[in-house]
Amino acid sequence: QKEVEQNSGPLSVPEGAIASLNCTYSDRVSQSFFWYRQYSGKSPELIMSIYSNGDKEDGRFTAQLNKASQYVSLLIRDSQPSDSATYLCAVNSLQNTGNQFYFGTGTSLTVIP
Amino acid sequence: DVKVTQSSRYLVKRTGEKVFLECVQDMDHENMFWYRQDPGLGLRLIYFSYDVKMKEKGDIPEGYSVSREKKERFSLILESASTNQTSMYLCASSPIDRENQPQHFGDGTRLSIL
């Protein structure tokens, strides 16, 4: 059973602070990693993808991947109240029956004005 | 942009009814997926399909079936709806054989079984 683990939170940060979200995965052959943001009552929305070890930055978001440690994280700089949502970590592995995606249960983030 | 369209945002049905949830994607993706999402349980995979007329069971297929007669359309069927199938249902699609491509989700269907 492939597993993706996230701290469920809730994580609370003040406005303007850095929010750090973490994710570990069990399958060493996993190749692609994604972060989705999900507002309450809405569907997941892709915000970051990362495939290689190291950091990837996109605006206020930075994804970090360490395949040796099987660890992926998301940093949100200058957090805004609009960042308050649940963040899902997803891992993609190519299987015989196509791409398989494994999701964590999500971390709830609240940014306090 | 990828567009995944689910037929209904909200649906109310009665116990024992046969319920159809429809999903259509416009990006010629081979893979399509049905999930349900419940508070505290995250996304749980019901069924997926990697080609027309092909289907694979996910983690919780009991009480559900699927149909994929055309590449762009993937239907989820609740054969005899029960109250424990009240949930948010999410459809997603992705291309095959390209690991670095994410899943794209529809807006979801919030299904209530009374």
JSON list of C-alpha atoms in Angstrom, two decimals:
[
{"chain": "A", "resi": 1, "resn": "GLN", "atom": "CA", "xyz": [0.00, 0.00, 0.00]},
{"chain": "A", "resi": 2, "resn": "LYS", "atom": "CA", "xyz": [1.54, 3.24, -1.12]},
{"chain": "A", "resi": 3, "resn": "GLU", "atom": "CA", "xyz": [1.13, 5.97, 1.48]},
{"chain": "A", "resi": 4, "resn": "VAL", "atom": "CA", "xyz": [1.32, 9.71, 1.52]},
{"chain": "A", "resi": 5, "resn": "GLU", "atom": "CA", "xyz": [1.40, 11.28, 4.95]},
{"chain": "A", "resi": 6, "resn": "GLN", "atom": "CA", "xyz": [0.62, 14.85, 5.88]},
{"chain": "A", "resi": 7, "resn": "ASN", "atom": "CA", "xyz": [0.15, 16.57, 9.20]},
{"chain": "A", "resi": 8, "resn": "SER", "atom": "CA", "xyz": [-3.59, 17.26, 9.26]},
{"chain": "A", "resi": 9, "resn": "GLY", "atom": "CA", "xyz": [-3.15, 20.44, 11.27]},
{"chain": "A", "resi": 10, "resn": "PRO", "atom": "CA", "xyz": [-4.81, 22.77, 11.69]},
{"chain": "A", "resi": 11, "resn": "LEU", "atom": "CA", "xyz": [-1.84, 25.02, 11.02]},
{"chain": "A", "resi": 12, "resn": "SER", "atom": "CA", "xyz": [-2.31, 28.67, 11.94]},
{"chain": "A", "resi": 13, "resn": "VAL", "atom": "CA", "xyz": [0.07, 31.44, 10.90]},
{"chain": "A", "resi": 14, "resn": "PRO", "atom": "CA", "xyz": [-0.23, 35.22, 11.12]},
{"chain": "A", "resi": 15, "resn": "GLU", "atom": "CA", "xyz": [-0.64, 37.23, 7.96]},
{"chain": "A", "resi": 16, "resn": "GLY", "atom": "CA", "xyz": [2.72, 37.92, 6.34]},
{"chain": "A", "resi": 17, "resn": "ALA", "atom": "CA", "xyz": [4.45, 34.90, 7.91]},
{"chain": "A", "resi": 18, "resn": "ILE", "atom": "CA", "xyz": [5.83, 31.83, 6.15]},
{"chain": "A", "resi": 19, "resn": "ALA", "atom": "CA", "xyz": [3.61, 28.75, 6.18]},
{"chain": "A", "resi": 20, "resn": "SER", "atom": "CA", "xyz": [5.42, 25.42, 5.92]},
{"chain": "A", "resi": 21, "resn": "LEU", "atom": "CA", "xyz": [3.54, 22.31, 4.84]},
{"chain": "A", "resi": 22, "resn": "ASN", "atom": "CA", "xyz": [5.14, 18.89, 4.85]},
{"chain": "A", "resi": 23, "resn": "CYS", "atom": "CA", "xyz": [4.53, 15.56, 3.18]},
{"chain": "A", "resi": 24, "resn": "THR", "atom": "CA", "xyz": [6.25, 12.18, 3.23]},
{"chain": "A", "resi": 25, "resn": "TYR", "atom": "CA", "xyz": [5.67, 9.27, 0.88]},
{"chain": "A", "resi": 26, "resn": "SER", "atom": "CA", "xyz": [6.47, 5.59, 1.04]},
{"chain": "A", "resi": 27, "resn": "ASP", "atom": "CA", "xyz": [6.95, 4.55, -2.60]},
{"chain": "A", "resi": 28, "resn": "ARG", "atom": "CA", "xyz": [10.54, 5.04, -3.74]},
{"chain": "A", "resi": 29, "resn": "VAL", "atom": "CA", "xyz": [9.64, 4.78, -7.43]},
{"chain": "A", "resi": 30, "resn": "SER", "atom": "CA", "xyz": [7.37, 7.83, -7.26]},
{"chain": "A", "resi": 31, "resn": "GLN", "atom": "CA", "xyz": [8.47, 10.37, -9.83]},
{"chain": "A", "resi": 32, "resn": "SER", "atom": "CA", "xyz": [6.14, 13.36, -9.75]},
{"chain": "A", "resi": 33, "resn": "PHE", "atom": "CA", "xyz": [4.83, 15.38, -6.87]},
{"chain": "A", "resi": 34, "resn": "PHE", "atom": "CA", "xyz": [2.04, 17.91, -6.73]},
{"chain": "A", "resi": 35, "resn": "TRP", "atom": "CA", "xyz": [0.48, 20.34, -4.31]},
{"chain": "A", "resi": 36, "resn": "TYR", "atom": "CA", "xyz": [-3.21, 21.13, -4.59]},
{"chain": "A", "resi": 37, "resn": "ARG", "atom": "CA", "xyz": [-5.14, 23.81, -2.75]},
{"chain": "A", "resi": 38, "resn": "GLN", "atom": "CA", "xyz": [-8.73, 23.08, -1.82]},
{"chain": "A", "resi": 39, "resn": "TYR", "atom": "CA", "xyz": [-11.09, 25.70, -0.47]},
{"chain": "A", "resi": 40, "resn": "SER", "atom": "CA", "xyz": [-14.01, 24.50, 1.61]},
{"chain": "A", "resi": 41, "resn": "GLY", "atom": "CA", "xyz": [-16.71, 23.02, -0.61]},
{"chain": "A", "resi": 42, "resn": "LYS", "atom": "CA", "xyz": [-14.60, 23.34, -3.74]},
{"chain": "A", "resi": 43, "resn": "SER", "atom": "CA", "xyz": [-12.52, 20.90, -5.77]},
{"chain": "A", "resi": 44, "resn": "PRO", "atom": "CA", "xyz": [-8.70, 20.64, -5.58]},
{"chain": "A", "resi": 45, "resn": "GLU", "atom": "CA", "xyz": [-6.79, 23.17, -7.63]},
{"chain": "A", "resi": 46, "resn": "LEU", "atom": "CA", "xyz": [-3.20, 22.49, -8.74]},
{"chain": "A", "resi": 47, "resn": "ILE", "atom": "CA", "xyz": [-0.76, 25.09, -7.43]},
{"chain": "A", "resi": 48, "resn": "MET", "atom": "CA", "xyz": [2.69, 23.47, -7.71]},
{"chain": "A", "resi": 49, "resn": "SER", "atom": "CA", "xyz": [4.39, 20.50, -9.29]},
{"chain": "A", "resi": 50, "resn": "ILE", "atom": "CA", "xyz": [7.95, 19.27, -8.77]},
{"chain": "A", "resi": 51, "resn": "TYR", "atom": "CA", "xyz": [9.88, 16.39, -10.30]},
{"chain": "A", "resi": 52, "resn": "SER", "atom": "CA", "xyz": [13.56, 16.90, -9.42]},
{"chain": "A", "resi": 53, "resn": "ASN", "atom": "CA", "xyz": [15.38, 17.19, -6.14]},
{"chain": "A", "resi": 54, "resn": "GLY", "atom": "CA", "xyz": [15.74, 20.71, -4.86]},
{"chain": "A", "resi": 55, "resn": "ASP", "atom": "CA", "xyz": [13.56, 23.78, -4.82]},
{"chain": "A", "resi": 56, "resn": "LYS", "atom": "CA", "xyz": [11.06, 25.13, -7.29]},
{"chain": "A", "resi": 57, "resn": "GLU", "atom": "CA", "xyz": [9.67, 28.62, -6.87]},
{"chain": "A", "resi": 58, "resn": "ASP", "atom": "CA", "xyz": [6.51, 30.12, -8.31]},
{"chain": "A", "resi": 59, "resn": "GLY", "atom": "CA", "xyz": [5.58, 33.51, -6.91]},
{"chain": "A", "resi": 60, "resn": "ARG", "atom": "CA", "xyz": [5.00, 33.18, -3.18]},
{"chain": "A", "resi": 61, "resn": "PHE", "atom": "CA", "xyz": [5.10, 29.39, -3.35]},
{"chain": "A", "resi": 62, "resn": "THR", "atom": "CA", "xyz": [8.20, 27.20, -3.12]},
{"chain": "A", "resi": 63, "resn": "ALA", "atom": "CA", "xyz": [8.09, 23.43, -3.41]},
{"chain": "A", "resi": 64, "resn": "GLN", "atom": "CA", "xyz": [11.00, 21.40, -2.05]},
{"chain": "A", "resi": 65, "resn": "LEU", "atom": "CA", "xyz": [11.74, 17.79, -2.92]},
{"chain": "A", "resi": 66, "resn": "ASN", "atom": "CA", "xyz": [14.17, 15.35, -1.33]},
{"chain": "A", "resi": 67, "resn": "LYS", "atom": "CA", "xyz": [13.79, 11.94, -2.94]},
{"chain": "A", "resi": 68, "resn": "ALA", "atom": "CA", "xyz": [16.43, 10.31, -0.72]},
{"chain": "A", "resi": 69, "resn": "SER", "atom": "CA", "xyz": [14.39, 11.25, 2.35]},
{"chain": "A", "resi": 70, "resn": "GLN", "atom": "CA", "xyz": [11.07, 10.73, 0.52]},
{"chain": "A", "resi": 71, "resn": "TYR", "atom": "CA", "xyz": [9.97, 14.16, 1.57]},
{"chain": "A", "resi": 72, "resn": "VAL", "atom": "CA", "xyz": [8.26, 17.03, -0.21]},
{"chain": "A", "resi": 73, "resn": "SER", "atom": "CA", "xyz": [7.25, 20.36, 1.25]},
{"chain": "A", "resi": 74, "resn": "LEU", "atom": "CA", "xyz": [5.46, 23.56, 0.32]},
{"chain": "A", "resi": 75, "resn": "LEU", "atom": "CA", "xyz": [6.44, 26.96, 1.63]},
{"chain": "A", "resi": 76, "resn": "ILE", "atom": "CA", "xyz": [4.07, 29.90, 1.32]},
{"chain": "A", "resi": 77, "resn": "ARG", "atom": "CA", "xyz": [5.78, 33.24, 1.85]},
{"chain": "A", "resi": 78, "resn": "ASP", "atom": "CA", "xyz": [3.95, 36.39, 2.89]},
{"chain": "A", "resi": 79, "resn": "SER", "atom": "CA", "xyz": [0.88, 34.35, 3.79]},
{"chain": "A", "resi": 80, "resn": "GLN", "atom": "CA", "xyz": [-2.46, 35.99, 3.07]},
{"chain": "A", "resi": 81, "resn": "PRO", "atom": "CA", "xyz": [-5.91, 35.26, 4.51]},
{"chain": "A", "resi": 82, "resn": "SER", "atom": "CA", "xyz": [-6.88, 34.07, 1.02]},
{"chain": "A", "resi": 83, "resn": "ASP", "atom": "CA", "xyz": [-4.33, 31.25, 1.45]},
{"chain": "A", "resi": 84, "resn": "SER", "atom": "CA", "xyz": [-6.54, 29.74, 4.15]},
{"chain": "A", "resi": 85, "resn": "ALA", "atom": "CA", "xyz": [-7.48, 26.35, 2.70]},
{"chain": "A", "resi": 86, "resn": "THR", "atom": "CA", "xyz": [-6.63, 22.67, 2.86]},
{"chain": "A", "resi": 87, "resn": "TYR", "atom": "CA", "xyz": [-3.46, 21.70, 1.01]},
{"chain": "A", "resi": 88, "resn": "LEU", "atom": "CA", "xyz": [-3.23, 18.25, -0.52]},
{"chain": "A", "resi": 89, "resn": "CYS", "atom": "CA", "xyz": [0.03, 16.53, -1.35]},
{"chain": "A", "resi": 90, "resn": "ALA", "atom": "CA", "xyz": [-0.14, 14.12, -4.31]},
{"chain": "A", "resi": 91, "resn": "VAL", "atom": "CA", "xyz": [2.37, 11.61, -5.62]},
{"chain": "A", "resi": 92, "resn": "ASN", "atom": "CA", "xyz": [2.33, 10.10, -9.10]},
{"chain": "A", "resi": 93, "resn": "SER", "atom": "CA", "xyz": [3.74, 6.70, -10.08]},
{"chain": "A", "resi": 94, "resn": "LEU", "atom": "CA", "xyz": [3.56, 5.15, -13.52]},
{"chain": "A", "resi": 95, "resn": "GLN", "atom": "CA", "xyz": [2.11, 1.65, -13.22]},
{"chain": "A", "resi": 96, "resn": "ASN", "atom": "CA", "xyz": [1.11, -1.01, -15.77]},
{"chain": "A", "resi": 97, "resn": "THR", "atom": "CA", "xyz": [-2.41, 0.35, -15.75]},
{"chain": "A", "resi": 98, "resn": "GLY", "atom": "CA", "xyz": [-1.30, 3.94, -16.25]},
{"chain": "A", "resi": 99, "resn": "ASN", "atom": "CA", "xyz": [-0.61, 6.79, -13.91]},
{"chain": "A", "resi": 100, "resn": "GLN", "atom": "CA", "xyz": [-1.52, 6.19, -10.31]},
{"chain": "A", "resi": 101, "resn": "PHE", "atom": "CA", "xyz": [-1.99, 9.13, -7.99]},
{"chain": "A", "resi": 102, "resn": "TYR", "atom": "CA", "xyz": [-1.79, 8.90, -4.22]},
{"chain": "A", "resi": 103, "resn": "PHE", "atom": "CA", "xyz": [-3.06, 11.71, -2.04]},
{"chain": "A", "resi": 104, "resn": "GLY", "atom": "CA", "xyz": [-2.43, 12.72, 1.52]},
{"chain": "A", "resi": 105, "resn": "THR", "atom": "CA", "xyz": [-5.42, 13.61, 3.68]},
{"chain": "A", "resi": 106, "resn": "GLY", "atom": "CA", "xyz": [-4.47, 17.26, 3.56]},
{"chain": "A", "resi": 107, "resn": "THR", "atom": "CA", "xyz": [-3.25, 19.96, 5.92]},
{"chain": "A", "resi": 108, "resn": "SER", "atom": "CA", "xyz": [-5.67, 22.69, 6.95]},
{"chain": "A", "resi": 109, "resn": "LEU", "atom": "CA", "xyz": [-4.06, 26.14, 6.93]},
{"chain": "A", "resi": 110, "resn": "THR", "atom": "CA", "xyz": [-5.53, 29.23, 8.53]},
{"chain": "A", "resi": 111, "resn": "VAL", "atom": "CA", "xyz": [-3.89, 32.61, 7.98]},
{"chain": "A", "resi": 112, "resn": "ILE", "atom": "CA", "xyz": [-4.86, 35.02, 10.74]},
{"chain": "A", "resi": 113, "resn": "PRO", "atom": "CA", "xyz": [-5.24, 38.68, 9.70]},
{"chain": "B", "resi": 1, "resn": "ASP", "atom": "CA", "xyz": [-6.76, 24.82, -20.22]},
{"chain": "B", "resi": 2, "resn": "VAL", "atom": "CA", "xyz": [-8.02, 21.39, -19.29]},
{"chain": "B", "resi": 3, "resn": "LYS", "atom": "CA", "xyz": [-11.71, 21.32, -18.66]},
{"chain": "B", "resi": 4, "resn": "VAL", "atom": "CA", "xyz": [-13.31, 18.56, -16.63]},
{"chain": "B", "resi": 5, "resn": "THR", "atom": "CA", "xyz": [-17.04, 18.97, -16.38]},
{"chain": "B", "resi": 6, "resn": "GLN", "atom": "CA", "xyz": [-19.28, 17.15, -13.94]},
{"chain": "B", "resi": 7, "resn": "SER", "atom": "CA", "xyz": [-22.94, 17.08, -14.80]},
{"chain": "B", "resi": 8, "resn": "SER", "atom": "CA", "xyz": [-24.31, 18.31, -11.47]},
{"chain": "B", "resi": 9, "resn": "ARG", "atom": "CA", "xyz": [-22.95, 20.41, -8.61]},
{"chain": "B", "resi": 10, "resn": "TYR", "atom": "CA", "xyz": [-25.63, 19.29, -6.18]},
{"chain": "B", "resi": 11, "resn": "LEU", "atom": "CA", "xyz": [-27.82, 16.21, -6.34]},
{"chain": "B", "resi": 12, "resn": "VAL", "atom": "CA", "xyz": [-30.42, 14.82, -3.94]},
{"chain": "B", "resi": 13, "resn": "LYS", "atom": "CA", "xyz": [-31.63, 11.25, -4.36]},
{"chain": "B", "resi": 14, "resn": "ARG", "atom": "CA", "xyz": [-33.53, 8.69, -2.32]},
{"chain": "B", "resi": 15, "resn": "THR", "atom": "CA", "xyz": [-32.35, 5.43, -0.83]},
{"chain": "B", "resi": 16, "resn": "GLY", "atom": "CA", "xyz": [-32.55, 2.59, -3.34]},
{"chain": "B", "resi": 17, "resn": "GLU", "atom": "CA", "xyz": [-32.47, 4.79, -6.43]},
{"chain": "B", "resi": 18, "resn": "LYS", "atom": "CA", "xyz": [-30.00, 4.17, -9.24]},
{"chain": "B", "resi": 19, "resn": "VAL", "atom": "CA", "xyz": [-27.84, 7.27, -9.54]},
{"chain": "B", "resi": 20, "resn": "PHE", "atom": "CA", "xyz": [-25.70, 8.35, -12.47]},
{"chain": "B", "resi": 21, "resn": "LEU", "atom": "CA", "xyz": [-22.87, 10.86, -12.15]},
{"chain": "B", "resi": 22, "resn": "GLU", "atom": "CA", "xyz": [-21.40, 12.03, -15.42]},
{"chain": "B", "resi": 23, "resn": "CYS", "atom": "CA", "xyz": [-17.97, 13.44, -16.16]},
{"chain": "B", "resi": 24, "resn": "VAL", "atom": "CA", "xyz": [-16.62, 14.80, -19.44]},
{"chain": "B", "resi": 25, "resn": "GLN", "atom": "CA", "xyz": [-13.11, 16.04, -20.22]},
{"chain": "B", "resi": 26, "resn": "ASP", "atom": "CA", "xyz": [-12.01, 17.94, -23.29]},
{"chain": "B", "resi": 27, "resn": "MET", "atom": "CA", "xyz": [-8.27, 17.23, -23.40]},
{"chain": "B", "resi": 28, "resn": "ASP", "atom": "CA", "xyz": [-8.24, 13.76, -24.93]},
{"chain": "B", "resi": 29, "resn": "HIS", "atom": "CA", "xyz": [-6.85, 12.30, -21.70]},
{"chain": "B", "resi": 30, "resn": "GLU", "atom": "CA", "xyz": [-6.60, 8.55, -21.46]},
{"chain": "B", "resi": 31, "resn": "ASN", "atom": "CA", "xyz": [-6.90, 8.33, -17.67]},
{"chain": "B", "resi": 32, "resn": "MET", "atom": "CA", "xyz": [-10.07, 9.20, -15.82]},
{"chain": "B", "resi": 33, "resn": "PHE", "atom": "CA", "xyz": [-10.79, 8.78, -12.13]},
{"chain": "B", "resi": 34, "resn": "TRP", "atom": "CA", "xyz": [-13.68, 8.90, -9.68]},
{"chain": "B", "resi": 35, "resn": "TYR", "atom": "CA", "xyz": [-13.07, 9.81, -6.04]},
{"chain": "B", "resi": 36, "resn": "ARG", "atom": "CA", "xyz": [-15.24, 10.47, -3.07]},
{"chain": "B", "resi": 37, "resn": "GLN", "atom": "CA", "xyz": [-14.17, 12.89, -0.37]},
{"chain": "B", "resi": 38, "resn": "ASP", "atom": "CA", "xyz": [-15.41, 12.84, 3.19]},
{"chain": "B", "resi": 39, "resn": "PRO", "atom": "CA", "xyz": [-14.30, 14.97, 6.14]},
{"chain": "B", "resi": 40, "resn": "GLY", "atom": "CA", "xyz": [-11.23, 13.50, 7.82]},
{"chain": "B", "resi": 41, "resn": "LEU", "atom": "CA", "xyz": [-10.87, 10.73, 5.23]},
{"chain": "B", "resi": 42, "resn": "GLY", "atom": "CA", "xyz": [-9.34, 12.62, 2.34]},
{"chain": "B", "resi": 43, "resn": "LEU", "atom": "CA", "xyz": [-9.74, 11.56, -1.26]},
{"chain": "B", "resi": 44, "resn": "ARG", "atom": "CA", "xyz": [-10.60, 7.90, -1.76]},
{"chain": "B", "resi": 45, "resn": "LEU", "atom": "CA", "xyz": [-10.37, 6.32, -5.19]},
{"chain": "B", "resi": 46, "resn": "ILE", "atom": "CA", "xyz": [-13.50, 4.48, -6.29]},
{"chain": "B", "resi": 47, "resn": "TYR", "atom": "CA", "xyz": [-12.65, 3.48, -9.86]},
{"chain": "B", "resi": 48, "resn": "PHE", "atom": "CA", "xyz": [-10.36, 4.57, -12.63]},
{"chain": "B", "resi": 49, "resn": "SER", "atom": "CA", "xyz": [-10.10, 3.94, -16.34]},
{"chain": "B", "resi": 50, "resn": "TYR", "atom": "CA", "xyz": [-7.06, 4.12, -18.59]},
{"chain": "B", "resi": 51, "resn": "ASP", "atom": "CA", "xyz": [-8.84, 3.50, -21.88]},
{"chain": "B", "resi": 52, "resn": "VAL", "atom": "CA", "xyz": [-12.26, 3.19, -23.44]},
{"chain": "B", "resi": 53, "resn": "LYS", "atom": "CA", "xyz": [-14.19, 0.24, -22.00]},
{"chain": "B", "resi": 54, "resn": "MET", "atom": "CA", "xyz": [-11.38, -0.40, -19.50]},
{"chain": "B", "resi": 55, "resn": "LYS", "atom": "CA", "xyz": [-11.91, 0.00, -15.79]},
{"chain": "B", "resi": 56, "resn": "GLU", "atom": "CA", "xyz": [-9.98, -0.78, -12.65]},
{"chain": "B", "resi": 57, "resn": "LYS", "atom": "CA", "xyz": [-11.20, -0.91, -9.07]},
{"chain": "B", "resi": 58, "resn": "GLY", "atom": "CA", "xyz": [-9.83, 1.61, -6.67]},
{"chain": "B", "resi": 59, "resn": "ASP", "atom": "CA", "xyz": [-9.82, 1.44, -2.90]},
{"chain": "B", "resi": 60, "resn": "ILE", "atom": "CA", "xyz": [-13.59, 1.55, -2.29]},
{"chain": "B", "resi": 61, "resn": "PRO", "atom": "CA", "xyz": [-15.49, 0.13, -5.31]},
{"chain": "B", "resi": 62, "resn": "GLU", "atom": "CA", "xyz": [-18.26, -1.60, -3.36]},
{"chain": "B", "resi": 63, "resn": "GLY", "atom": "CA", "xyz": [-21.69, -0.26, -4.23]},
{"chain": "B", "resi": 64, "resn": "TYR", "atom": "CA", "xyz": [-20.44, 1.52, -7.36]},
{"chain": "B", "resi": 65, "resn": "SER", "atom": "CA", "xyz": [-19.90, 0.72, -11.00]},
{"chain": "B", "resi": 66, "resn": "VAL", "atom": "CA", "xyz": [-18.52, 2.76, -13.90]},
{"chain": "B", "resi": 67, "resn": "SER", "atom": "CA", "xyz": [-18.88, 3.06, -17.63]},
{"chain": "B", "resi": 68, "resn": "ARG", "atom": "CA", "xyz": [-16.47, 4.40, -20.21]},
{"chain": "B", "resi": 69, "resn": "GLU", "atom": "CA", "xyz": [-17.98, 4.05, -23.67]},
{"chain": "B", "resi": 70, "resn": "LYS", "atom": "CA", "xyz": [-16.22, 7.11, -25.10]},
{"chain": "B", "resi": 71, "resn": "LYS", "atom": "CA", "xyz": [-12.79, 8.46, -24.32]},
{"chain": "B", "resi": 72, "resn": "GLU", "atom": "CA", "xyz": [-14.05, 11.80, -23.08]},
{"chain": "B", "resi": 73, "resn": "ARG", "atom": "CA", "xyz": [-16.79, 10.49, -20.79]},
{"chain": "B", "resi": 74, "resn": "PHE", "atom": "CA", "xyz": [-16.59, 8.51, -17.57]},
{"chain": "B", "resi": 75, "resn": "SER", "atom": "CA", "xyz": [-19.76, 7.72, -15.65]},
{"chain": "B", "resi": 76, "resn": "LEU", "atom": "CA", "xyz": [-20.12, 6.64, -12.04]},
{"chain": "B", "resi": 77, "resn": "ILE", "atom": "CA", "xyz": [-23.17, 4.59, -11.17]},
{"chain": "B", "resi": 78, "resn": "LEU", "atom": "CA", "xyz": [-24.60, 3.97, -7.73]},
{"chain": "B", "resi": 79, "resn": "GLU", "atom": "CA", "xyz": [-26.57, 0.81, -8.32]},
{"chain": "B", "resi": 80, "resn": "SER", "atom": "CA", "xyz": [-28.85, 1.18, -5.28]},
{"chain": "B", "resi": 81, "resn": "ALA", "atom": "CA", "xyz": [-28.08, 4.36, -3.39]},
{"chain": "B", "resi": 82, "resn": "SER", "atom": "CA", "xyz": [-27.64, 4.20, 0.35]},
{"chain": "B", "resi": 83, "resn": "THR", "atom": "CA", "xyz": [-27.29, 6.96, 2.94]},
{"chain": "B", "resi": 84, "resn": "ASN", "atom": "CA", "xyz": [-23.61, 6.12, 3.51]},
{"chain": "B", "resi": 85, "resn": "GLN", "atom": "CA", "xyz": [-22.95, 7.17, -0.07]},
{"chain": "B", "resi": 86, "resn": "THR", "atom": "CA", "xyz": [-23.76, 10.77, 0.78]},
{"chain": "B", "resi": 87, "resn": "SER", "atom": "CA", "xyz": [-20.53, 12.52, -0.08]},
{"chain": "B", "resi": 88, "resn": "MET", "atom": "CA", "xyz": [-18.64, 14.85, -2.39]},
{"chain": "B", "resi": 89, "resn": "TYR", "atom": "CA", "xyz": [-17.76, 13.06, -5.62]},
{"chain": "B", "resi": 90, "resn": "LEU", "atom": "CA", "xyz": [-14.83, 14.27, -7.68]},
{"chain": "B", "resi": 91, "resn": "CYS", "atom": "CA", "xyz": [-13.91, 13.32, -11.22]},
{"chain": "B", "resi": 92, "resn": "ALA", "atom": "CA", "xyz": [-10.37, 13.82, -12.53]},
{"chain": "B", "resi": 93, "resn": "SER", "atom": "CA", "xyz": [-8.41, 13.15, -15.70]},
{"chain": "B", "resi": 94, "resn": "SER", "atom": "CA", "xyz": [-4.77, 12.93, -16.72]},
{"chain": "B", "resi": 95, "resn": "PRO", "atom": "CA", "xyz": [-2.79, 11.88, -19.79]},
{"chain": "B", "resi": 96, "resn": "ILE", "atom": "CA", "xyz": [-1.21, 8.43, -19.82]},
{"chain": "B", "resi": 97, "resn": "ASP", "atom": "CA", "xyz": [2.47, 7.55, -19.99]},
{"chain": "B", "resi": 98, "resn": "ARG", "atom": "CA", "xyz": [3.55, 11.01, -18.99]},
{"chain": "B", "resi": 99, "resn": "GLU", "atom": "CA", "xyz": [4.49, 10.90, -15.36]},
{"chain": "B", "resi": 100, "resn": "ASN", "atom": "CA", "xyz": [4.92, 14.59, -14.90]},
{"chain": "B", "resi": 101, "resn": "GLN", "atom": "CA", "xyz": [1.37, 15.49, -15.74]},
{"chain": "B", "resi": 102, "resn": "PRO", "atom": "CA", "xyz": [-1.02, 16.19, -12.87]},
{"chain": "B", "resi": 103, "resn": "GLN", "atom": "CA", "xyz": [-4.62, 15.22, -12.46]},
{"chain": "B", "resi": 104, "resn": "HIS", "atom": "CA", "xyz": [-7.19, 17.85, -13.28]},
{"chain": "B", "resi": 105, "resn": "PHE", "atom": "CA", "xyz": [-10.38, 17.87, -11.27]},
{"chain": "B", "resi": 106, "resn": "GLY", "atom": "CA", "xyz": [-13.95, 18.77, -12.06]},
{"chain": "B", "resi": 107, "resn": "ASP", "atom": "CA", "xyz": [-15.93, 21.04, -9.74]},
{"chain": "B", "resi": 108, "resn": "GLY", "atom": "CA", "xyz": [-17.36, 18.09, -7.84]},
{"chain": "B", "resi": 109, "resn": "THR", "atom": "CA", "xyz": [-20.86, 16.79, -7.21]},
{"chain": "B", "resi": 110, "resn": "ARG", "atom": "CA", "xyz": [-22.23, 17.02, -3.69]},
{"chain": "B", "resi": 111, "resn": "LEU", "atom": "CA", "xyz": [-24.59, 14.06, -3.48]},
{"chain": "B", "resi": 112, "resn": "SER", "atom": "CA", "xyz": [-27.11, 13.64, -0.70]},
{"chain": "B", "resi": 113, "resn": "ILE", "atom": "CA", "xyz": [-28.97, 10.35, -0.28]},
{"chain": "B", "resi": 114, "resn": "LEU", "atom": "CA", "xyz": [-32.12, 10.68, 1.80]}
]
